[in-house]
PDB file of N, CA and C in Angstrom:
ATOM      1  N   MET A  12     -20.612 -13.557 -11.407  1.00 46.00           N
ATOM      2  CA  MET A  12     -19.644 -12.489 -11.267  1.00 46.00           C
ATOM      3  C   MET A  12     -19.726 -11.883  -9.865  1.00 46.00           C
ATOM      4  N   GLU A  13     -18.598 -11.512  -9.321  1.00 51.00           N
ATOM      5  CA  GLU A  13     -18.511 -10.928  -7.989  1.00 51.00           C
ATOM      6  C   GLU A  13     -18.239  -9.430  -8.085  1.00 51.00           C
ATOM      7  N   LYS A  14     -18.905  -8.766  -9.015  1.00 53.00           N
ATOM      8  CA  LYS A  14     -18.646  -7.350  -9.232  1.00 53.00           C
ATOM      9  C   LYS A  14     -18.937  -6.515  -7.993  1.00 53.00           C
ATOM     10  N   SER A  15     -19.997  -6.842  -7.263  1.00 52.00           N
ATOM     11  CA  SER A  15     -20.334  -6.042  -6.088  1.00 52.00           C
ATOM     12  C   SER A  15     -19.272  -6.175  -5.007  1.00 52.00           C
ATOM     13  N   ASN A  16     -18.659  -7.372  -4.835  1.00 55.00           N
ATOM     14  CA  ASN A  16     -17.583  -7.531  -3.862  1.00 55.00           C
ATOM     15  C   ASN A  16     -16.346  -6.746  -4.272  1.00 55.00           C
ATOM     16  N   LYS A  17     -16.056  -6.753  -5.572  1.00 54.00           N
ATOM     17  CA  LYS A  17     -14.898  -6.022  -6.062  1.00 54.00           C
ATOM     18  C   LYS A  17     -15.072  -4.525  -5.827  1.00 54.00           C
ATOM     19  N   CYS A  18     -16.278  -4.008  -6.064  1.00 53.00           N
ATOM     20  CA  CYS A  18     -16.541  -2.583  -5.874  1.00 53.00           C
ATOM     21  C   CYS A  18     -16.504  -2.197  -4.402  1.00 53.00           C
ATOM     22  N   SER A  19     -16.886  -3.114  -3.510  1.00 62.00           N
ATOM     23  CA  SER A  19     -16.894  -2.771  -2.093  1.00 62.00           C
ATOM     24  C   SER A  19     -15.492  -2.635  -1.535  1.00 62.00           C
ATOM     25  N   LYS A  20     -14.492  -3.093  -2.270  1.00 85.00           N
ATOM     26  CA  LYS A  20     -13.111  -2.974  -1.806  1.00 85.00           C
ATOM     27  C   LYS A  20     -12.496  -1.622  -2.162  1.00 85.00           C
ATOM     28  N   LEU A  21     -13.229  -0.804  -2.894  1.00 91.00           N
ATOM     29  CA  LEU A  21     -12.712   0.513  -3.259  1.00 91.00           C
ATOM     30  C   LEU A  21     -12.788   1.463  -2.074  1.00 91.00           C
ATOM     31  N   LEU A  22     -11.879   2.416  -2.037  1.00 93.00           N
ATOM     32  CA  LEU A  22     -11.929   3.441  -0.997  1.00 93.00           C
ATOM     33  C   LEU A  22     -13.080   4.393  -1.289  1.00 93.00           C
ATOM     34  N   PRO A  23     -13.798   4.847  -0.263  1.00 95.00           N
ATOM     35  CA  PRO A  23     -14.865   5.817  -0.484  1.00 95.00           C
ATOM     36  C   PRO A  23     -14.315   7.151  -1.000  1.00 95.00           C
ATOM     37  N   TYR A  24     -15.122   7.829  -1.767  1.00 94.00           N
ATOM     38  CA  TYR A  24     -14.696   9.090  -2.374  1.00 94.00           C
ATOM     39  C   TYR A  24     -14.290  10.124  -1.326  1.00 94.00           C
ATOM     40  N   HIS A  25     -15.061  10.196  -0.223  1.00 96.00           N
ATOM     41  CA  HIS A  25     -14.737  11.226   0.775  1.00 96.00           C
ATOM     42  C   HIS A  25     -13.378  10.975   1.429  1.00 96.00           C
ATOM     43  N   ILE A  26     -12.951   9.718   1.519  1.00 96.00           N
ATOM     44  CA  ILE A  26     -11.616   9.407   2.056  1.00 96.00           C
ATOM     45  C   ILE A  26     -10.545   9.879   1.075  1.00 96.00           C
ATOM     46  N   ILE A  27     -10.772   9.608  -0.197  1.00 95.00           N
ATOM     47  CA  ILE A  27      -9.808  10.022  -1.226  1.00 95.00           C
ATOM     48  C   ILE A  27      -9.699  11.543  -1.267  1.00 95.00           C
ATOM     49  N   ALA A  28     -10.832  12.231  -1.217  1.00 95.00           N
ATOM     50  CA  ALA A  28     -10.816  13.692  -1.269  1.00 95.00           C
ATOM     51  C   ALA A  28     -10.118  14.272  -0.037  1.00 95.00           C
ATOM     52  N   ALA A  29     -10.396  13.699   1.145  1.00 96.00           N
ATOM     53  CA  ALA A  29      -9.756  14.190   2.363  1.00 96.00           C
ATOM     54  C   ALA A  29      -8.252  13.931   2.333  1.00 96.00           C
ATOM     55  N   ALA A  30      -7.856  12.771   1.851  1.00 96.00           N
ATOM     56  CA  ALA A  30      -6.424  12.452   1.768  1.00 96.00           C
ATOM     57  C   ALA A  30      -5.715  13.386   0.799  1.00 96.00           C
ATOM     58  N   ALA A  31      -6.345  13.663  -0.323  1.00 96.00           N
ATOM     59  CA  ALA A  31      -5.737  14.560  -1.315  1.00 96.00           C
ATOM     60  C   ALA A  31      -5.599  15.977  -0.781  1.00 96.00           C
ATOM     61  N   SER A  32      -6.476  16.351   0.166  1.00 95.00           N
ATOM     62  CA  SER A  32      -6.374  17.695   0.752  1.00 95.00           C
ATOM     63  C   SER A  32      -5.421  17.729   1.941  1.00 95.00           C
ATOM     64  N   GLY A  33      -4.842  16.575   2.297  1.00 95.00           N
ATOM     65  CA  GLY A  33      -3.815  16.550   3.333  1.00 95.00           C
ATOM     66  C   GLY A  33      -4.267  16.081   4.700  1.00 95.00           C
ATOM     67  N   ASP A  34      -5.470  15.551   4.812  1.00 96.00           N
ATOM     68  CA  ASP A  34      -5.962  15.059   6.098  1.00 96.00           C
ATOM     69  C   ASP A  34      -5.162  13.811   6.512  1.00 96.00           C
ATOM     70  N   VAL A  35      -4.516  13.885   7.675  1.00 97.00           N
ATOM     71  CA  VAL A  35      -3.611  12.829   8.116  1.00 97.00           C
ATOM     72  C   VAL A  35      -4.348  11.506   8.337  1.00 97.00           C
ATOM     73  N   GLU A  36      -5.510  11.561   8.960  1.00 97.00           N
ATOM     74  CA  GLU A  36      -6.272  10.332   9.218  1.00 97.00           C
ATOM     75  C   GLU A  36      -6.719   9.673   7.916  1.00 97.00           C
ATOM     76  N   ALA A  37      -7.084  10.463   6.929  1.00 97.00           N
ATOM     77  CA  ALA A  37      -7.481   9.906   5.634  1.00 97.00           C
ATOM     78  C   ALA A  37      -6.283   9.284   4.922  1.00 97.00           C
ATOM     79  N   ILE A  38      -5.126   9.916   5.042  1.00 97.00           N
ATOM     80  CA  ILE A  38      -3.910   9.352   4.437  1.00 97.00           C
ATOM     81  C   ILE A  38      -3.579   8.019   5.104  1.00 97.00           C
ATOM     82  N   LYS A  39      -3.742   7.951   6.426  1.00 97.00           N
ATOM     83  CA  LYS A  39      -3.523   6.686   7.135  1.00 97.00           C
ATOM     84  C   LYS A  39      -4.487   5.618   6.648  1.00 97.00           C
ATOM     85  N   GLU A  40      -5.730   6.027   6.377  1.00 97.00           N
ATOM     86  CA  GLU A  40      -6.735   5.083   5.868  1.00 97.00           C
ATOM     87  C   GLU A  40      -6.329   4.544   4.495  1.00 97.00           C
ATOM     88  N   VAL A  41      -5.802   5.405   3.644  1.00 97.00           N
ATOM     89  CA  VAL A  41      -5.355   4.965   2.314  1.00 97.00           C
ATOM     90  C   VAL A  41      -4.167   4.015   2.453  1.00 97.00           C
ATOM     91  N   LEU A  42      -3.219   4.369   3.328  1.00 97.00           N
ATOM     92  CA  LEU A  42      -2.066   3.497   3.550  1.00 97.00           C
ATOM     93  C   LEU A  42      -2.502   2.140   4.080  1.00 97.00           C
ATOM     94  N   LYS A  43      -3.484   2.144   4.988  1.00 97.00           N
ATOM     95  CA  LYS A  43      -4.003   0.886   5.535  1.00 97.00           C
ATOM     96  C   LYS A  43      -4.656   0.052   4.432  1.00 97.00           C
ATOM     97  N   HIS A  44      -5.363   0.729   3.521  1.00 97.00           N
ATOM     98  CA  HIS A  44      -6.032   0.040   2.417  1.00 97.00           C
ATOM     99  C   HIS A  44      -5.019  -0.689   1.531  1.00 97.00           C
ATOM    100  N   TYR A  45      -3.876  -0.056   1.285  1.00 96.00           N
ATOM    101  CA  TYR A  45      -2.873  -0.632   0.387  1.00 96.00           C
ATOM    102  C   TYR A  45      -1.768  -1.371   1.129  1.00 96.00           C
ATOM    103  N   GLU A  46      -1.912  -1.559   2.422  1.00 96.00           N
ATOM    104  CA  GLU A  46      -0.892  -2.197   3.257  1.00 96.00           C
ATOM    105  C   GLU A  46      -0.498  -3.585   2.732  1.00 96.00           C
ATOM    106  N   GLY A  47      -1.459  -4.412   2.427  1.00 95.00           N
ATOM    107  CA  GLY A  47      -1.179  -5.763   1.945  1.00 95.00           C
ATOM    108  C   GLY A  47      -0.488  -5.765   0.591  1.00 95.00           C
ATOM    109  N   TYR A  48      -0.931  -4.883  -0.286  1.00 96.00           N
ATOM    110  CA  TYR A  48      -0.333  -4.806  -1.620  1.00 96.00           C
ATOM    111  C   TYR A  48       1.117  -4.347  -1.528  1.00 96.00           C
ATOM    112  N   ILE A  49       1.368  -3.345  -0.679  1.00 97.00           N
ATOM    113  CA  ILE A  49       2.730  -2.846  -0.499  1.00 97.00           C
ATOM    114  C   ILE A  49       3.606  -3.932   0.118  1.00 97.00           C
ATOM    115  N   ALA A  50       3.072  -4.665   1.075  1.00 96.00           N
ATOM    116  CA  ALA A  50       3.848  -5.754   1.690  1.00 96.00           C
ATOM    117  C   ALA A  50       4.176  -6.823   0.661  1.00 96.00           C
ATOM    118  N   ALA A  51       3.229  -7.133  -0.206  1.00 96.00           N
ATOM    119  CA  ALA A  51       3.480  -8.133  -1.248  1.00 96.00           C
ATOM    120  C   ALA A  51       4.563  -7.669  -2.215  1.00 96.00           C
ATOM    121  N   LEU A  52       4.524  -6.371  -2.564  1.00 97.00           N
ATOM    122  CA  LEU A  52       5.552  -5.842  -3.461  1.00 97.00           C
ATOM    123  C   LEU A  52       6.917  -5.811  -2.795  1.00 97.00           C
ATOM    124  N   SER A  53       6.949  -5.709  -1.463  1.00 97.00           N
ATOM    125  CA  SER A  53       8.206  -5.574  -0.718  1.00 97.00           C
ATOM    126  C   SER A  53       8.782  -6.914  -0.276  1.00 97.00           C
ATOM    127  N   THR A  54       8.080  -7.998  -0.532  1.00 97.00           N
ATOM    128  CA  THR A  54       8.547  -9.310  -0.089  1.00 97.00           C
ATOM    129  C   THR A  54       9.688  -9.801  -0.981  1.00 97.00           C
ATOM    130  N   ARG A  55      10.730 -10.231  -0.326  1.00 95.00           N
ATOM    131  CA  ARG A  55      11.917 -10.714  -1.037  1.00 95.00           C
ATOM    132  C   ARG A  55      12.265 -12.111  -0.535  1.00 95.00           C
ATOM    133  N   MET A  56      12.871 -12.924  -1.406  1.00 94.00           N
ATOM    134  CA  MET A  56      13.348 -14.237  -0.993  1.00 94.00           C
ATOM    135  C   MET A  56      14.827 -14.110  -0.646  1.00 94.00           C
ATOM    136  N   LEU A  57      15.159 -14.500   0.575  1.00 91.00           N
ATOM    137  CA  LEU A  57      16.549 -14.485   1.024  1.00 91.00           C
ATOM    138  C   LEU A  57      16.949 -15.919   1.357  1.00 91.00           C
ATOM    139  N   TYR A  58      18.229 -16.187   1.340  1.00 94.00           N
ATOM    140  CA  TYR A  58      18.745 -17.520   1.630  1.00 94.00           C
ATOM    141  C   TYR A  58      19.604 -17.468   2.891  1.00 94.00           C
ATOM    142  N   ASP A  59      19.436 -18.474   3.757  1.00 92.00           N
ATOM    143  CA  ASP A  59      20.280 -18.543   4.945  1.00 92.00           C
ATOM    144  C   ASP A  59      21.613 -19.189   4.575  1.00 92.00           C
ATOM    145  N   GLU A  60      22.473 -19.373   5.565  1.00 94.00           N
ATOM    146  CA  GLU A  60      23.819 -19.901   5.301  1.00 94.00           C
ATOM    147  C   GLU A  60      23.799 -21.342   4.780  1.00 94.00           C
ATOM    148  N   CYS A  61      22.695 -22.061   5.014  1.00 95.00           N
ATOM    149  CA  CYS A  61      22.561 -23.443   4.503  1.00 95.00           C
ATOM    150  C   CYS A  61      21.928 -23.473   3.119  1.00 95.00           C
ATOM    151  N   GLY A  62      21.549 -22.318   2.587  1.00 94.00           N
ATOM    152  CA  GLY A  62      20.950 -22.248   1.266  1.00 94.00           C
ATOM    153  C   GLY A  62      19.451 -22.412   1.246  1.00 94.00           C
ATOM    154  N   ASN A  63      18.828 -22.398   2.424  1.00 96.00           N
ATOM    155  CA  ASN A  63      17.368 -22.531   2.492  1.00 96.00           C
ATOM    156  C   ASN A  63      16.712 -21.186   2.225  1.00 96.00           C
ATOM    157  N   PRO A  64      15.703 -21.169   1.363  1.00 95.00           N
ATOM    158  CA  PRO A  64      15.049 -19.895   1.047  1.00 95.00           C
ATOM    159  C   PRO A  64      14.079 -19.461   2.160  1.00 95.00           C
ATOM    160  N   HIS A  65      14.037 -18.145   2.404  1.00 95.00           N
ATOM    161  CA  HIS A  65      13.110 -17.547   3.365  1.00 95.00           C
ATOM    162  C   HIS A  65      12.538 -16.284   2.735  1.00 95.00           C
ATOM    163  N   TYR A  66      11.254 -16.101   2.927  1.00 95.00           N
ATOM    164  CA  TYR A  66      10.619 -14.873   2.452  1.00 95.00           C
ATOM    165  C   TYR A  66      10.555 -13.872   3.593  1.00 95.00           C
ATOM    166  N   CYS A  67      10.874 -12.620   3.303  1.00 95.00           N
ATOM    167  CA  CYS A  67      10.753 -11.573   4.322  1.00 95.00           C
ATOM    168  C   CYS A  67      10.430 -10.258   3.626  1.00 95.00           C
ATOM    169  N   VAL A  68       9.853  -9.350   4.403  1.00 95.00           N
ATOM    170  CA  VAL A  68       9.506  -8.031   3.878  1.00 95.00           C
ATOM    171  C   VAL A  68      10.725  -7.129   3.988  1.00 95.00           C
ATOM    172  N   ASP A  69      11.111  -6.534   2.873  1.00 95.00           N
ATOM    173  CA  ASP A  69      12.209  -5.572   2.845  1.00 95.00           C
ATOM    174  C   ASP A  69      11.655  -4.252   3.381  1.00 95.00           C
ATOM    175  N   GLU A  70      11.999  -3.935   4.622  1.00 96.00           N
ATOM    176  CA  GLU A  70      11.426  -2.756   5.282  1.00 96.00           C
ATOM    177  C   GLU A  70      11.809  -1.454   4.588  1.00 96.00           C
ATOM    178  N   THR A  71      13.012  -1.404   4.050  1.00 96.00           N
ATOM    179  CA  THR A  71      13.444  -0.197   3.332  1.00 96.00           C
ATOM    180  C   THR A  71      12.580   0.025   2.100  1.00 96.00           C
ATOM    181  N   LEU A  72      12.356  -1.028   1.347  1.00 97.00           N
ATOM    182  CA  LEU A  72      11.511  -0.916   0.156  1.00 97.00           C
ATOM    183  C   LEU A  72      10.076  -0.589   0.544  1.00 97.00           C
ATOM    184  N   ARG A  73       9.574  -1.204   1.628  1.00 97.00           N
ATOM    185  CA  ARG A  73       8.206  -0.939   2.076  1.00 97.00           C
ATOM    186  C   ARG A  73       8.040   0.534   2.426  1.00 97.00           C
ATOM    187  N   ARG A  74       8.988   1.119   3.149  1.00 98.00           N
ATOM    188  CA  ARG A  74       8.901   2.536   3.522  1.00 98.00           C
ATOM    189  C   ARG A  74       8.996   3.426   2.279  1.00 98.00           C
ATOM    190  N   ARG A  75       9.834   3.034   1.323  1.00 98.00           N
ATOM    191  CA  ARG A  75       9.968   3.827   0.097  1.00 98.00           C
ATOM    192  C   ARG A  75       8.659   3.823  -0.681  1.00 98.00           C
ATOM    193  N   LEU A  76       7.988   2.669  -0.752  1.00 98.00           N
ATOM    194  CA  LEU A  76       6.711   2.586  -1.464  1.00 98.00           C
ATOM    195  C   LEU A  76       5.637   3.403  -0.747  1.00 98.00           C
ATOM    196  N   GLU A  77       5.619   3.355   0.592  1.00 97.00           N
ATOM    197  CA  GLU A  77       4.646   4.148   1.352  1.00 97.00           C
ATOM    198  C   GLU A  77       4.888   5.641   1.139  1.00 97.00           C
ATOM    199  N   THR A  78       6.150   6.048   1.145  1.00 98.00           N
ATOM    200  CA  THR A  78       6.488   7.456   0.915  1.00 98.00           C
ATOM    201  C   THR A  78       6.060   7.894  -0.480  1.00 98.00           C
ATOM    202  N   LYS A  79       6.270   7.027  -1.451  1.00 98.00           N
ATOM    203  CA  LYS A  79       5.866   7.354  -2.821  1.00 98.00           C
ATOM    204  C   LYS A  79       4.346   7.486  -2.920  1.00 98.00           C
ATOM    205  N   LEU A  80       3.620   6.594  -2.241  1.00 97.00           N
ATOM    206  CA  LEU A  80       2.159   6.673  -2.250  1.00 97.00           C
ATOM    207  C   LEU A  80       1.679   7.974  -1.606  1.00 97.00           C
ATOM    208  N   ILE A  81       2.271   8.360  -0.481  1.00 97.00           N
ATOM    209  CA  ILE A  81       1.892   9.608   0.181  1.00 97.00           C
ATOM    210  C   ILE A  81       2.157  10.794  -0.737  1.00 97.00           C
ATOM    211  N   THR A  82       3.297  10.782  -1.405  1.00 97.00           N
ATOM    212  CA  THR A  82       3.628  11.863  -2.339  1.00 97.00           C
ATOM    213  C   THR A  82       2.584  11.967  -3.446  1.00 97.00           C
ATOM    214  N   LYS A  83       2.174  10.833  -3.974  1.00 97.00           N
ATOM    215  CA  LYS A  83       1.181  10.842  -5.056  1.00 97.00           C
ATOM    216  C   LYS A  83      -0.208  11.218  -4.547  1.00 97.00           C
ATOM    217  N   ILE A  84      -0.535  10.831  -3.316  1.00 96.00           N
ATOM    218  CA  ILE A  84      -1.831  11.221  -2.734  1.00 96.00           C
ATOM    219  C   ILE A  84      -1.909  12.741  -2.637  1.00 96.00           C
ATOM    220  N   LEU A  85      -0.845  13.350  -2.136  1.00 95.00           N
ATOM    221  CA  LEU A  85      -0.852  14.799  -1.939  1.00 95.00           C
ATOM    222  C   LEU A  85      -0.823  15.573  -3.261  1.00 95.00           C
ATOM    223  N   ALA A  86      -0.312  14.945  -4.319  1.00 96.00           N
ATOM    224  CA  ALA A  86      -0.279  15.598  -5.633  1.00 96.00           C
ATOM    225  C   ALA A  86      -1.560  15.337  -6.432  1.00 96.00           C
ATOM    226  N   PHE A  87      -2.428  14.422  -5.928  1.00 94.00           N
ATOM    227  CA  PHE A  87      -3.638  14.039  -6.650  1.00 94.00           C
ATOM    228  C   PHE A  87      -4.661  15.171  -6.622  1.00 94.00           C
ATOM    229  N   GLU A  88      -5.222  15.466  -7.773  1.00 92.00           N
ATOM    230  CA  GLU A  88      -6.237  16.517  -7.881  1.00 92.00           C
ATOM    231  C   GLU A  88      -7.604  15.863  -7.994  1.00 92.00           C
ATOM    232  N   VAL A  89      -8.463  16.145  -7.011  1.00 86.00           N
ATOM    233  CA  VAL A  89      -9.817  15.596  -7.004  1.00 86.00           C
ATOM    234  C   VAL A  89     -10.701  16.500  -7.845  1.00 86.00           C
ATOM    235  N   ALA A  90     -11.483  15.892  -8.736  1.00 78.00           N
ATOM    236  CA  ALA A  90     -12.356  16.675  -9.627  1.00 78.00           C
ATOM    237  C   ALA A  90     -13.543  17.233  -8.891  1.00 78.00           C
TER     238      ALA A  90
END
C-alpha cells in the first residue's frame, strides 16, 4: 500500500487555516494544489473542420471552477 505517498499529497493544515482566513498566498497555494484537477475537469474535446478531435482546456470553465473553489475556501470554517 502507498498510504504514506497518498497522505503526503494533502495540503498542510496551516495552509488550509491561512487560506480560510483570507491569506492570498495560502489561497494561491491551494489553487496550485488543485491546478491539475481543475484542468482535467475543464478539458473538452473539440473537432476541427475536418472532423478530427482535439482536446483543449475550456478557459471559461477553468476560471469558473477556480472562482468557486476560492468562494468555498473563504466560507470554510476551520475547527
